[in-house]
Coordinates of C-alpha atoms and ligand atoms in Angstrom, one line a residue:
X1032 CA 0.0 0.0 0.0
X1033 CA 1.1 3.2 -0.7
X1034 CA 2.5 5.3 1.8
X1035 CA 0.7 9.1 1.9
X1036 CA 2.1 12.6 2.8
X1037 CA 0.1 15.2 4.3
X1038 CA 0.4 19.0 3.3
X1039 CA -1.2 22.3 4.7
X1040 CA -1.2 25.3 4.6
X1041 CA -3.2 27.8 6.3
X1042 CA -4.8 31.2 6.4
X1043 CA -5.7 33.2 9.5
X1044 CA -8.2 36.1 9.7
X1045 CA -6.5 38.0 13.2
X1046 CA -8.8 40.5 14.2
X1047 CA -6.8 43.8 15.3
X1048 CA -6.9 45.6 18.6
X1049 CA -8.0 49.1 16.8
X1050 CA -10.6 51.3 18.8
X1051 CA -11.9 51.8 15.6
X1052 CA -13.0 50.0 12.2
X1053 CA -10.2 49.7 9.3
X1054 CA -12.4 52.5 7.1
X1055 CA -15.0 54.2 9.9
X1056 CA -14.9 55.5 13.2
X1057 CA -17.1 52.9 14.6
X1058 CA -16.2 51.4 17.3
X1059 CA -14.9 47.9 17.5
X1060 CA -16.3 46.7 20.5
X1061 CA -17.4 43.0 20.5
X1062 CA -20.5 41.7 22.1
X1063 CA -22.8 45.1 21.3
X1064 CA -26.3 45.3 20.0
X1065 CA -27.0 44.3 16.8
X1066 CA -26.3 47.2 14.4
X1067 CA -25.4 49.6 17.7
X1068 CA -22.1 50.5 15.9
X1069 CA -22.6 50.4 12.2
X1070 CA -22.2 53.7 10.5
X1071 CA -23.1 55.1 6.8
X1072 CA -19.6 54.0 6.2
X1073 CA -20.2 50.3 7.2
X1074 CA -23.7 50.2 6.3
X1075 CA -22.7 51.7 2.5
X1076 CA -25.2 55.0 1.9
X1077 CA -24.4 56.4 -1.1
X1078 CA -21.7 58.6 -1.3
X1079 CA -19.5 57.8 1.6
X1080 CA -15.4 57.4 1.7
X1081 CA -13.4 55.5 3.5
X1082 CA -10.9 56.8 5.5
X1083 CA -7.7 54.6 6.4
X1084 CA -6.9 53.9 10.3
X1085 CA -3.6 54.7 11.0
X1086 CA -3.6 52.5 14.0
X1087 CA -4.2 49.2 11.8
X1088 CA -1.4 49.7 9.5
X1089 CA 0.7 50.4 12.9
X1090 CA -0.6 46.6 14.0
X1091 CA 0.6 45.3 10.4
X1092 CA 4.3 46.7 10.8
X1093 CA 4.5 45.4 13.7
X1094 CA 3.3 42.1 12.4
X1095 CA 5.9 42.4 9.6
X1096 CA 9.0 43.1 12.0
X1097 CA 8.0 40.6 14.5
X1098 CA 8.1 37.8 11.8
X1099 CA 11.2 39.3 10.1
X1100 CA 8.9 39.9 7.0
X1101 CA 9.1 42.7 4.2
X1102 CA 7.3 45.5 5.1
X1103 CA 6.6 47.1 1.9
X1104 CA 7.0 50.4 0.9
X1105 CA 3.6 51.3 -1.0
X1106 CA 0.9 48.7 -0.8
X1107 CA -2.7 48.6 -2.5
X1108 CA -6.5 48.2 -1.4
X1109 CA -8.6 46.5 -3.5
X1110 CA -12.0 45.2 -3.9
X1111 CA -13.0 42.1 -3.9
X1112 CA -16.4 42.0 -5.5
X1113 CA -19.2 39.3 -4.4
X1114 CA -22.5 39.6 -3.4
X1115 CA -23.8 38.8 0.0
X1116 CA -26.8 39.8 2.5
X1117 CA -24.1 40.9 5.0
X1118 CA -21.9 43.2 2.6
X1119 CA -24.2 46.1 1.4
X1120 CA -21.0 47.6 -0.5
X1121 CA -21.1 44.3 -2.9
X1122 CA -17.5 44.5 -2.6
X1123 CA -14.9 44.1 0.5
X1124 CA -11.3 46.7 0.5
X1125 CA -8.9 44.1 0.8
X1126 CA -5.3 43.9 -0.4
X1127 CA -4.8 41.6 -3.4
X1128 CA -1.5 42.3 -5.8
X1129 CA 0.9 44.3 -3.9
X1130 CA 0.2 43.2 -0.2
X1131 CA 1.7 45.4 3.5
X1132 CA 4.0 42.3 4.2
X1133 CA 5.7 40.2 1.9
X1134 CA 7.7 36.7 3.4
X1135 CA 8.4 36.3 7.0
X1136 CA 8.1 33.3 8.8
X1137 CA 7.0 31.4 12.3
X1138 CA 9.2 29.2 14.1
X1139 CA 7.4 26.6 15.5
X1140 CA 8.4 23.1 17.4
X1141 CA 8.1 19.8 16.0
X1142 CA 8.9 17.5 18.0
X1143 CA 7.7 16.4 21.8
X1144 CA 9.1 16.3 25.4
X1145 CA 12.7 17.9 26.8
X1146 CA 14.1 19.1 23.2
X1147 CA 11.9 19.7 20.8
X1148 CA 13.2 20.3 17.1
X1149 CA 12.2 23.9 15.9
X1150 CA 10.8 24.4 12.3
X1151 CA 10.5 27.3 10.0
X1152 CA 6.8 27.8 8.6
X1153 CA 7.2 30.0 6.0
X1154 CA 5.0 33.2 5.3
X1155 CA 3.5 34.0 1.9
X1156 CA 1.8 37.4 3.0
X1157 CA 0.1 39.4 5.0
X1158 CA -2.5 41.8 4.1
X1159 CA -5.0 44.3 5.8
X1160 CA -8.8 43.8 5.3
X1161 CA -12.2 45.0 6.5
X1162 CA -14.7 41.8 7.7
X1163 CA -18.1 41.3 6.9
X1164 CA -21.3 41.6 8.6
X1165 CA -23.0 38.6 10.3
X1166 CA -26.5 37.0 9.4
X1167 CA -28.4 35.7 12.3
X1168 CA -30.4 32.7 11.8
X1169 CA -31.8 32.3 15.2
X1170 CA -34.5 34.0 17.5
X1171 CA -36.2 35.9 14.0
X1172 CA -39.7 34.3 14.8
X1173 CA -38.6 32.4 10.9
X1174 CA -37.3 34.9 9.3
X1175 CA -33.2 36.3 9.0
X1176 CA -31.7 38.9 10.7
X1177 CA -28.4 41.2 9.4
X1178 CA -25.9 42.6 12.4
X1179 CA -23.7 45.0 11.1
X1180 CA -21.7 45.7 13.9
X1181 CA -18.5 43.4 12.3
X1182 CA -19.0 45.2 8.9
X1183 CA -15.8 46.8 8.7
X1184 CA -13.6 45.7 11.4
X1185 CA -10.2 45.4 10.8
X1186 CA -8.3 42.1 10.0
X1187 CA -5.0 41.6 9.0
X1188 CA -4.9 38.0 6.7
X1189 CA -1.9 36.1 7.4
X1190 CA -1.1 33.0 4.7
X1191 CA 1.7 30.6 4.9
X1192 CA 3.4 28.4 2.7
X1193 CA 2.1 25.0 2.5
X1194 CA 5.1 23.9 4.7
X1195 CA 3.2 21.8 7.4
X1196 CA 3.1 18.2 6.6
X1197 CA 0.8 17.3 9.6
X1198 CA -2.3 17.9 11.7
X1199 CA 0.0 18.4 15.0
X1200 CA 2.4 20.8 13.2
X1201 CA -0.3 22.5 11.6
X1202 CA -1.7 22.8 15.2
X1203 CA 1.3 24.2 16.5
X1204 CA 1.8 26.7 13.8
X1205 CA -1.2 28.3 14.6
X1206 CA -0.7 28.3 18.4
X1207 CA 2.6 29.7 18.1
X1208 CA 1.2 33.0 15.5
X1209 CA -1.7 33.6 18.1
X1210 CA 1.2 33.7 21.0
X1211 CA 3.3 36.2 19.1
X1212 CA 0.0 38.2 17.9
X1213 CA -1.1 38.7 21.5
X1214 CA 2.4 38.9 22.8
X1215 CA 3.0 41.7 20.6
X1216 CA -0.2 43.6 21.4
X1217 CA -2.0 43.4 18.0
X1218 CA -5.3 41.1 18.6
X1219 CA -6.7 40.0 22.2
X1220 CA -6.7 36.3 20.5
X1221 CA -10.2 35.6 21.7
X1222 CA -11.2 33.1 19.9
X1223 CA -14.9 32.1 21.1
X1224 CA -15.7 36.0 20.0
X1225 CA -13.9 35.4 16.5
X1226 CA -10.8 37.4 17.2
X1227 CA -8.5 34.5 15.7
X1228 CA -9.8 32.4 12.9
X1229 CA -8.0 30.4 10.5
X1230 CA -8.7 28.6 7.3
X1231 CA -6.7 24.7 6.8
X1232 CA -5.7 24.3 3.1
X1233 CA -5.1 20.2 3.2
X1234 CA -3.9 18.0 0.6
X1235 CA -2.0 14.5 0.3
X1236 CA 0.1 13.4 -1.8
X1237 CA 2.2 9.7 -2.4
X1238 CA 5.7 10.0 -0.5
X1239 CA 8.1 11.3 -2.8
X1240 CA 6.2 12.6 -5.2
X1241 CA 7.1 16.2 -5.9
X1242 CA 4.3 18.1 -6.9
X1243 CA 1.1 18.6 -4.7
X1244 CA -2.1 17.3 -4.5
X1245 CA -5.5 19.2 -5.1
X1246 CA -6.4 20.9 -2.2
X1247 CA -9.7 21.1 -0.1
X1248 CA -10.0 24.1 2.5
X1249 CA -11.0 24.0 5.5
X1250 CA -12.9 27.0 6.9
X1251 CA -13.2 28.8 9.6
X1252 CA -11.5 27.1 12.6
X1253 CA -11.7 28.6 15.5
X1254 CA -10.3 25.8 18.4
X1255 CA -6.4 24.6 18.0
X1256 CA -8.4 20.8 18.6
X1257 CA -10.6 21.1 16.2
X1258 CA -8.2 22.2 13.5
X1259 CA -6.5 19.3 14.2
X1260 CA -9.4 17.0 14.1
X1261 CA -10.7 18.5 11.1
X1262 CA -7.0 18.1 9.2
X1263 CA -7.1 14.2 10.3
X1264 CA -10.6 13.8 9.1
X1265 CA -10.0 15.7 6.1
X1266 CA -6.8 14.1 5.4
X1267 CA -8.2 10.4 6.0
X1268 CA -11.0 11.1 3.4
X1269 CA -8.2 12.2 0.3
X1270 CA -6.5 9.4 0.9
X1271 CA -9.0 6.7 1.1
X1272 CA -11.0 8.3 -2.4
X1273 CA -7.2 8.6 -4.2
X1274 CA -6.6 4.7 -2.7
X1275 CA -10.4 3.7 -4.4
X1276 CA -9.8 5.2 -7.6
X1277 CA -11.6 8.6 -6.8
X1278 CA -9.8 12.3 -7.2
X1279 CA -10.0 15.1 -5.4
X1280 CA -12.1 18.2 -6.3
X1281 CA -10.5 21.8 -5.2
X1282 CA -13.3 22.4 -2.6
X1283 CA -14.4 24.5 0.3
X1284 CA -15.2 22.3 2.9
X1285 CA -16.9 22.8 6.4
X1286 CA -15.9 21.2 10.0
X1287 CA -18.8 20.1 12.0
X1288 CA -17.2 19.7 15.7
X1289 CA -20.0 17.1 16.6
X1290 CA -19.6 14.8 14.4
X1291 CA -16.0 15.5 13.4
X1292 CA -16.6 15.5 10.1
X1293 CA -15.8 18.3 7.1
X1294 CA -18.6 18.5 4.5
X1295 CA -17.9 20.2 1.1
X1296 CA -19.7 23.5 1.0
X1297 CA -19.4 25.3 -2.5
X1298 CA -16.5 24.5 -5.3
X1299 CA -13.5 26.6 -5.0
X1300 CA -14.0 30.3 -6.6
X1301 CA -11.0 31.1 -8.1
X1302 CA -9.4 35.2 -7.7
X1303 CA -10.7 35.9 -11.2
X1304 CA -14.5 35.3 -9.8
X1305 CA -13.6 38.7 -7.7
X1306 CA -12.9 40.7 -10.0
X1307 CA -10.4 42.0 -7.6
X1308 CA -9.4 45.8 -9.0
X1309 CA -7.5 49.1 -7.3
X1310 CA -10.4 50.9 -4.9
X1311 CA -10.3 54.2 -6.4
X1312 CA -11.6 56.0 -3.3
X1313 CA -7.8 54.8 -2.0
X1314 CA -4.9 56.1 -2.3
X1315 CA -2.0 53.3 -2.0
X1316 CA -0.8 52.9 1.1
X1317 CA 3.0 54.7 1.9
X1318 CA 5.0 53.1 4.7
X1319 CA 8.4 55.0 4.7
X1320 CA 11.5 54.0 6.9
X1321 CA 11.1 56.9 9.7
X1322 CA 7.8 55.2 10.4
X1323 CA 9.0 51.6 10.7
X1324 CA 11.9 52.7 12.7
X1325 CA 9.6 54.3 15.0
X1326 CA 7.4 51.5 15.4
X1327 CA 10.6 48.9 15.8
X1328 CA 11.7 50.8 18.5
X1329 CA 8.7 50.5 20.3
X1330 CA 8.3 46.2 19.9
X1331 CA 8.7 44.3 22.9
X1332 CA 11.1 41.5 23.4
X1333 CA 9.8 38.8 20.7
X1334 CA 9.4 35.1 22.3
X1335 CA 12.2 33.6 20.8
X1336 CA 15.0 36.2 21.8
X1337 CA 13.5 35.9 25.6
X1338 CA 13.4 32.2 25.4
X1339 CA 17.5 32.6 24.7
X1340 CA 17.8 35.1 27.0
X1341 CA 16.1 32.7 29.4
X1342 CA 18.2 29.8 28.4
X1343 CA 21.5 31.7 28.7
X1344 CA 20.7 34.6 31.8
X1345 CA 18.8 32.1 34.3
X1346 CA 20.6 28.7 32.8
X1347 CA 17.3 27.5 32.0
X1348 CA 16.4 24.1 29.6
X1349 CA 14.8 24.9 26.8
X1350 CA 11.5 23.3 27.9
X1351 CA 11.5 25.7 30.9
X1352 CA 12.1 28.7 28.5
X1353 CA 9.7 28.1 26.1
X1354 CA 7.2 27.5 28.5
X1355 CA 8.1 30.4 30.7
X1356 CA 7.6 32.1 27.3
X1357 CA 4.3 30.9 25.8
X1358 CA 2.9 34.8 26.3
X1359 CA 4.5 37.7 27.8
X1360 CA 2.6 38.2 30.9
X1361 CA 3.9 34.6 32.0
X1362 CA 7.6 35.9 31.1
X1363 CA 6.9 39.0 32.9
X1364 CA 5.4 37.2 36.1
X1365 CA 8.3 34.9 36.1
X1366 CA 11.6 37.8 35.9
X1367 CA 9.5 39.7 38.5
X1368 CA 9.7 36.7 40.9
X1369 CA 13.1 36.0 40.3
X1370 CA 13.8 39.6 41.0
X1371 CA 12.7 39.2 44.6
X1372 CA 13.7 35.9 44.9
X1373 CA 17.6 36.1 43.5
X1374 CA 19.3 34.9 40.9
X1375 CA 20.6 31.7 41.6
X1376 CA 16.7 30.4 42.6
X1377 CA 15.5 31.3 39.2
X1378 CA 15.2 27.4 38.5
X1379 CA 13.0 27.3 41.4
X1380 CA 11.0 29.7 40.6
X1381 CA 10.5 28.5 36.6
X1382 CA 9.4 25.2 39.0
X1383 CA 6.6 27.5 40.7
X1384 CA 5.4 29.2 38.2
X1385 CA 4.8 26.3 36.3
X1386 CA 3.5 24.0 38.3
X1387 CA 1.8 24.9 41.8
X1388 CA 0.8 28.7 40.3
X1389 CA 0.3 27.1 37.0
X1390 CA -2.5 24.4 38.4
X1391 CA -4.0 27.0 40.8
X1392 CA -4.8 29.3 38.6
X1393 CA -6.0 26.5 36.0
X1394 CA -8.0 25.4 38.9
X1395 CA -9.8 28.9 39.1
X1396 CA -9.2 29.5 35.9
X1397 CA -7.7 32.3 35.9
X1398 CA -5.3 34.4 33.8
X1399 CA -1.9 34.7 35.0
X1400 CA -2.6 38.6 35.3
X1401 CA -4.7 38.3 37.9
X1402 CA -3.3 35.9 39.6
X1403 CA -4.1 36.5 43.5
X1404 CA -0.6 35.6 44.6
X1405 CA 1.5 38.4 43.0
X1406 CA 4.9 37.6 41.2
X1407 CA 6.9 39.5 44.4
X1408 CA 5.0 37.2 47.2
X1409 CA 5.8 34.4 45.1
X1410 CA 9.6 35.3 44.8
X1411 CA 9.4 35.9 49.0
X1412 CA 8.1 32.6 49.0
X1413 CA 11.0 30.8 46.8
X1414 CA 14.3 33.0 48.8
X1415 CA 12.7 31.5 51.8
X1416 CA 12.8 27.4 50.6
X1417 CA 16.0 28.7 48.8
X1418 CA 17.5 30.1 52.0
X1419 CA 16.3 27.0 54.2
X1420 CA 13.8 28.6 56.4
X1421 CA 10.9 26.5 55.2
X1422 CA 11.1 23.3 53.4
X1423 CA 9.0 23.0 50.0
X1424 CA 6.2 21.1 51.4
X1425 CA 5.4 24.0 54.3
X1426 CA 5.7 25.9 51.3
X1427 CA 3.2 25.1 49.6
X1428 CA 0.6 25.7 52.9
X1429 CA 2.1 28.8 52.3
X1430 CA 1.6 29.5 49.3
X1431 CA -2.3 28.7 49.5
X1432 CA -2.4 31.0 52.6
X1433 CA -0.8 33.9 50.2
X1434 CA -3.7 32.8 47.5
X1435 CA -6.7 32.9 50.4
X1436 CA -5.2 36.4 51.6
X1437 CA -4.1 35.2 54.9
X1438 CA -1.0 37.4 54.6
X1439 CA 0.8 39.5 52.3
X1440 CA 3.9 38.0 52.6
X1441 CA 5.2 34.3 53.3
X1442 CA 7.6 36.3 55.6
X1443 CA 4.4 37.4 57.7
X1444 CA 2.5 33.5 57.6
X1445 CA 6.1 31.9 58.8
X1446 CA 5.7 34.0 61.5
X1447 CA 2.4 34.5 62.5
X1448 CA 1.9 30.4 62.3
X1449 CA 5.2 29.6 63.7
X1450 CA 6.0 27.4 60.6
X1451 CA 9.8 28.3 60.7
X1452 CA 11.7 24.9 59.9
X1453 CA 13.6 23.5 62.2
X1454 CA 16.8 23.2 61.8
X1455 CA 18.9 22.9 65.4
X1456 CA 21.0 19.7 65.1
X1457 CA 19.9 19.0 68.9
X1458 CA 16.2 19.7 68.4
X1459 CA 15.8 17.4 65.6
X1460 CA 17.8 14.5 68.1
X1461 CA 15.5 15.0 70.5
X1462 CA 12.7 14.3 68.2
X1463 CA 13.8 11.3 66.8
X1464 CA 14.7 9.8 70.4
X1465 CA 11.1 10.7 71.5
X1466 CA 9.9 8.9 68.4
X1467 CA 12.2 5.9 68.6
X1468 CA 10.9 5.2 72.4
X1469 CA 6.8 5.6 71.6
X1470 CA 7.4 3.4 68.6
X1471 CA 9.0 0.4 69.7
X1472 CA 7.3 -1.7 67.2
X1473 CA 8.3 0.1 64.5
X1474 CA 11.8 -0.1 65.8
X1475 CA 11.7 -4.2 65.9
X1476 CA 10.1 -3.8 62.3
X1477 CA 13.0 -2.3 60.6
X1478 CA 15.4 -4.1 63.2
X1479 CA 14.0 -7.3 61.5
X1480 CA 15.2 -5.5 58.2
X1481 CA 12.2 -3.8 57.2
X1482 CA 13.2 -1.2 55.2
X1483 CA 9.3 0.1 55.2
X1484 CA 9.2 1.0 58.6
X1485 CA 12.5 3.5 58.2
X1486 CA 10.2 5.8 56.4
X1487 CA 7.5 5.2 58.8
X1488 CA 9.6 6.8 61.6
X1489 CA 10.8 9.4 59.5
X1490 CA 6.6 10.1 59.6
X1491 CA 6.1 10.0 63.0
X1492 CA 8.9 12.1 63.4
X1493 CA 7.8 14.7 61.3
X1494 CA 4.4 14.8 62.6
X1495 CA 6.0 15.2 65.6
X1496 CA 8.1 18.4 64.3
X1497 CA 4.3 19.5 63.0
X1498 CA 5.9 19.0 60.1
X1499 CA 8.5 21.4 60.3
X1500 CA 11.7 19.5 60.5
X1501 CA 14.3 20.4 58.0
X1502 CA 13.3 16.3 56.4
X1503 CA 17.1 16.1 55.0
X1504 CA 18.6 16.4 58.5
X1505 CA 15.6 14.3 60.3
X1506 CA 16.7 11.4 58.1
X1507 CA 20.3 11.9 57.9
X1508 CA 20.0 11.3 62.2
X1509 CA 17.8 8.8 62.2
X1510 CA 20.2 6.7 59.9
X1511 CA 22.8 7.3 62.1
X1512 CA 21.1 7.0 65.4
X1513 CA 20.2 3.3 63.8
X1514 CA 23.7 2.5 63.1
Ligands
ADP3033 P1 -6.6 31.2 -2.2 O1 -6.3 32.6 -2.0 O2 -7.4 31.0 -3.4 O3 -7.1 30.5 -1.0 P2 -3.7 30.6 -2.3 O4 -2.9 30.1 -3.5 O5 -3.4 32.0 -1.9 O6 -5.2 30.4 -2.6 O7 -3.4 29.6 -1.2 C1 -4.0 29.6 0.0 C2 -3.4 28.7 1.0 O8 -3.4 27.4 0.5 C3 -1.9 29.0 1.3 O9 -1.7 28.9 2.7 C4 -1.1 27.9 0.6 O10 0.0 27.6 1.3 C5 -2.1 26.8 0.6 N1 -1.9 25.8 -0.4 C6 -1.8 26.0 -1.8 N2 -1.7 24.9 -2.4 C7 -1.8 23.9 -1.5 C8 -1.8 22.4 -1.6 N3 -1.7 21.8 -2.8 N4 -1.9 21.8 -0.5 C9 -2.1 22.4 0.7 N5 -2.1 23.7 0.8 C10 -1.9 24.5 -0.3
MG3034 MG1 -8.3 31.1 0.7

């Protein structure tokens, strides 16, 4: 049987963080009544102009430097004419022929577990556009309803090469461009409110074969899972109509999530069917180098240069510092706990952040932002484990009592609940020969060479020490108290 190679490529609609739409003044707020911010522009009276926000074209350099992209110097709005209920232009300003940014590319990682290989996703393009209005089907006592409110937003379209070869790198392609479009301020990446939505081009072809396969796409994704799911699905069906004799027709295809199957929805229009042409009520678009220089020196940081900087400054792996760098508030939470912490804890600290802060505010489900345990309480937390005041198990008692407001430092809760670890070589004897006289079973026990009931009195012992014992120590004199 013939062995079969998966390609994608994909298309994402990102909506930007603008105050107001890409041609009008409305405002872009999500979630308002229907048609509460639709103006003559959006709605198309007769005889209105656009007028270009500055602000979006600001989003797109900033898109084109973060992805090391060509930001080009004069770029073109078109209009791509169709008809539909929820475009009352007939036509939507887009950028077809000379796009803002040319090439770039995403780097995204491939493989699993401690050292994942990285891979370059190339970019084709990416171009700014105005959305379209919404139909609503539902609640019209039978009849449709037309919400303007999205007429007009601003999107920037980003399209790849087809340089995925799988559903899980296709997954992690789009993952990684929503991290670095929220980590560098240009969409709020929501994408149950439509903020983030990308399109799945997917063909197959035999191994080795060169040239690709007819693609179907796959529209409108708007869940990491289900783009996967719908890429498998998708995938499964080319291959097994190629492996009966069928072919495959360029199609539009839809994902239904509940039965995890995509369904062809129209053939394939092709550009010509646009009629895509210049808008005249444009003029082209001028990006000169004092303005991209301006914008560049305003960028944050990008992921990949703080994952290094992570790697190399705090001697982290690079599983810690890509984690530590999925999105910039989680960098920024992490370097502000170190801060207070020190240096030389910093791999403590990637520990806490991603694993007893990280499932807390899972648990909640909250944003790292708002966690209720700030990064400096945290950091006071870690010099104090670090510095052998506490051990990591009173720690994290502590650390719950910092999350339930108990006190606003784990300086303060070590006092006020006397949960200072002991540490005195002569305490910690005293213990253990208090324990090893009310337990004189477990005493025969590991006498008879249990090995079990060592542990056991290591338990009593610290129950004893209400659990703060310094447990290295406890141990190390009961071993040698046993002979
Ligand atoms: P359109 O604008 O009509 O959707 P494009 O040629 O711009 O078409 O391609 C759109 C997307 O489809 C791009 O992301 C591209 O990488 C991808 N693509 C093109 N050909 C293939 C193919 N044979 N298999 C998978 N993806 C493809
Ligand atoms: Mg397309």
């Amino acid at each position: 049987m013939k062995e079969w190679e998966i390609v994608v490529g994909i298309e994402t609609h990102a909506r930007l963080l603008t105050q107001s739409k890409l041609f009008s003044g409305s405002s872009e707020n999500f979630g308002a009544k229907p048609n509460a911010q639709a103006n003559a522009v959006d709605i198309a009276l007769p005889g209105v102009l656009p007028v270009l926000n500055k602000g979006a074209v600001e989003c797109a350099i900033r898109f084109g430097l973060a992805v090391e992209g060509k930001i080009a110097p004069k770029s073109i709005f078109a209009r791509k004419n169709y008809f539909y209920p929820d475009l009352p232009k007939g036509y939507q300003i887009s950028q077809y022929e000379l796009p803002v940014v040319v090439g770039g590319s995403v780097r995204i990682q491939a493989g699993q577990g401690e050292n994942p290989s990285e891979k370059i996703i190339r970019l084709t393009r990416a171009h700014l556009e105005e959305d379209a209005g919404k139909s609503l089907h539902e609640d019209f006592h039978g009849k449709s309803g037309i919400d303007l409110n999205r007429a007009g937003t601003s999107l920037l379209e980003i399209v790849t090469e087809p340089d995925m070869r799988s559903s899980a790198e296709a997954a992690a392609y789009a993952r990684a461009l929503h991290a670095l479009l929220c980590w560098i301020g240009i969409c709020d990446g929501n994408m149950q409110e439509g903020s983030f939505r990308c399109d799945a081009n997917v063909s197959v072809r035999p191994v080795g074969q060169s040239e690709f396969g007819t693609r179907r796409e796959i529209k409108n994704l708007n869940s990491f899972r289900f783009m996967q799911q719908a890429i498998d699905y998708e995938a499964q069906w080319q291959i097994a109509t190629l492996e009966e004799g069928g072919r495959v027709e360029q199609a539009t295809v839809l994902f239904d999530p509940d039965t995890g199957e995509t369904r062809a929805m129209r053939t394939k229009e092709n550009a010509q069917d646009y009629r895509y042409f210049p808008d005249p009520d444009l003029l082209p678009l001028i990006i000169n180098a004092d303005w991209i220089e301006r914008i560049s020196a305003q960028m944050p940081e990008l992921p990949n240069i703080r994952k290094q900087r992570f790697i190399t400054e705090y001697g982290l792996s690079a599983y810690d510092a890509a984690a530590l760098t999925a999105a910039s508030e989680i960098a920024g939470y992490f370097e502000a706990c170190v801060a207070t912490a020190g240096k030389n804890t910093a791999k403590l600290c990637a520990n806490w952040v991603m694993t007893d802060l990280a499932a807390r505010l899972n648990r909640e489900d909250i944003r790292i932002e708002k966690s209720s345990v700030m990064a400096a309480q945290l950091g006071g937390l870690v010099a104090r484990i670090a510095d052998g005041t506490i051990s990591n198990n009173i720690a994290k008692k502590i650390f719950e009592a910092l999350w339930d407001g108990e006190g606003n430092s784990a300086d303060e809760i070590i006092e006020k609940r006397g949960l200072k670890q002991i540490t005195d070589t002569d305490a910690i004897a005293a213990l253990v020969d208090q324990v090893l006289q009310a337990h004189p079973a477990m005493l025969a026990e590991f006498r008879a060479g249990k090995e079990k009931a060592f542990n056991a009195l290591v338990g009593q012992a610290m129950k004893a020490a209400k659990g703060k014992a310094n447990p290295q120590q406890l141990s190390e004199l009961l071993r040698k108290k046993l002979g």
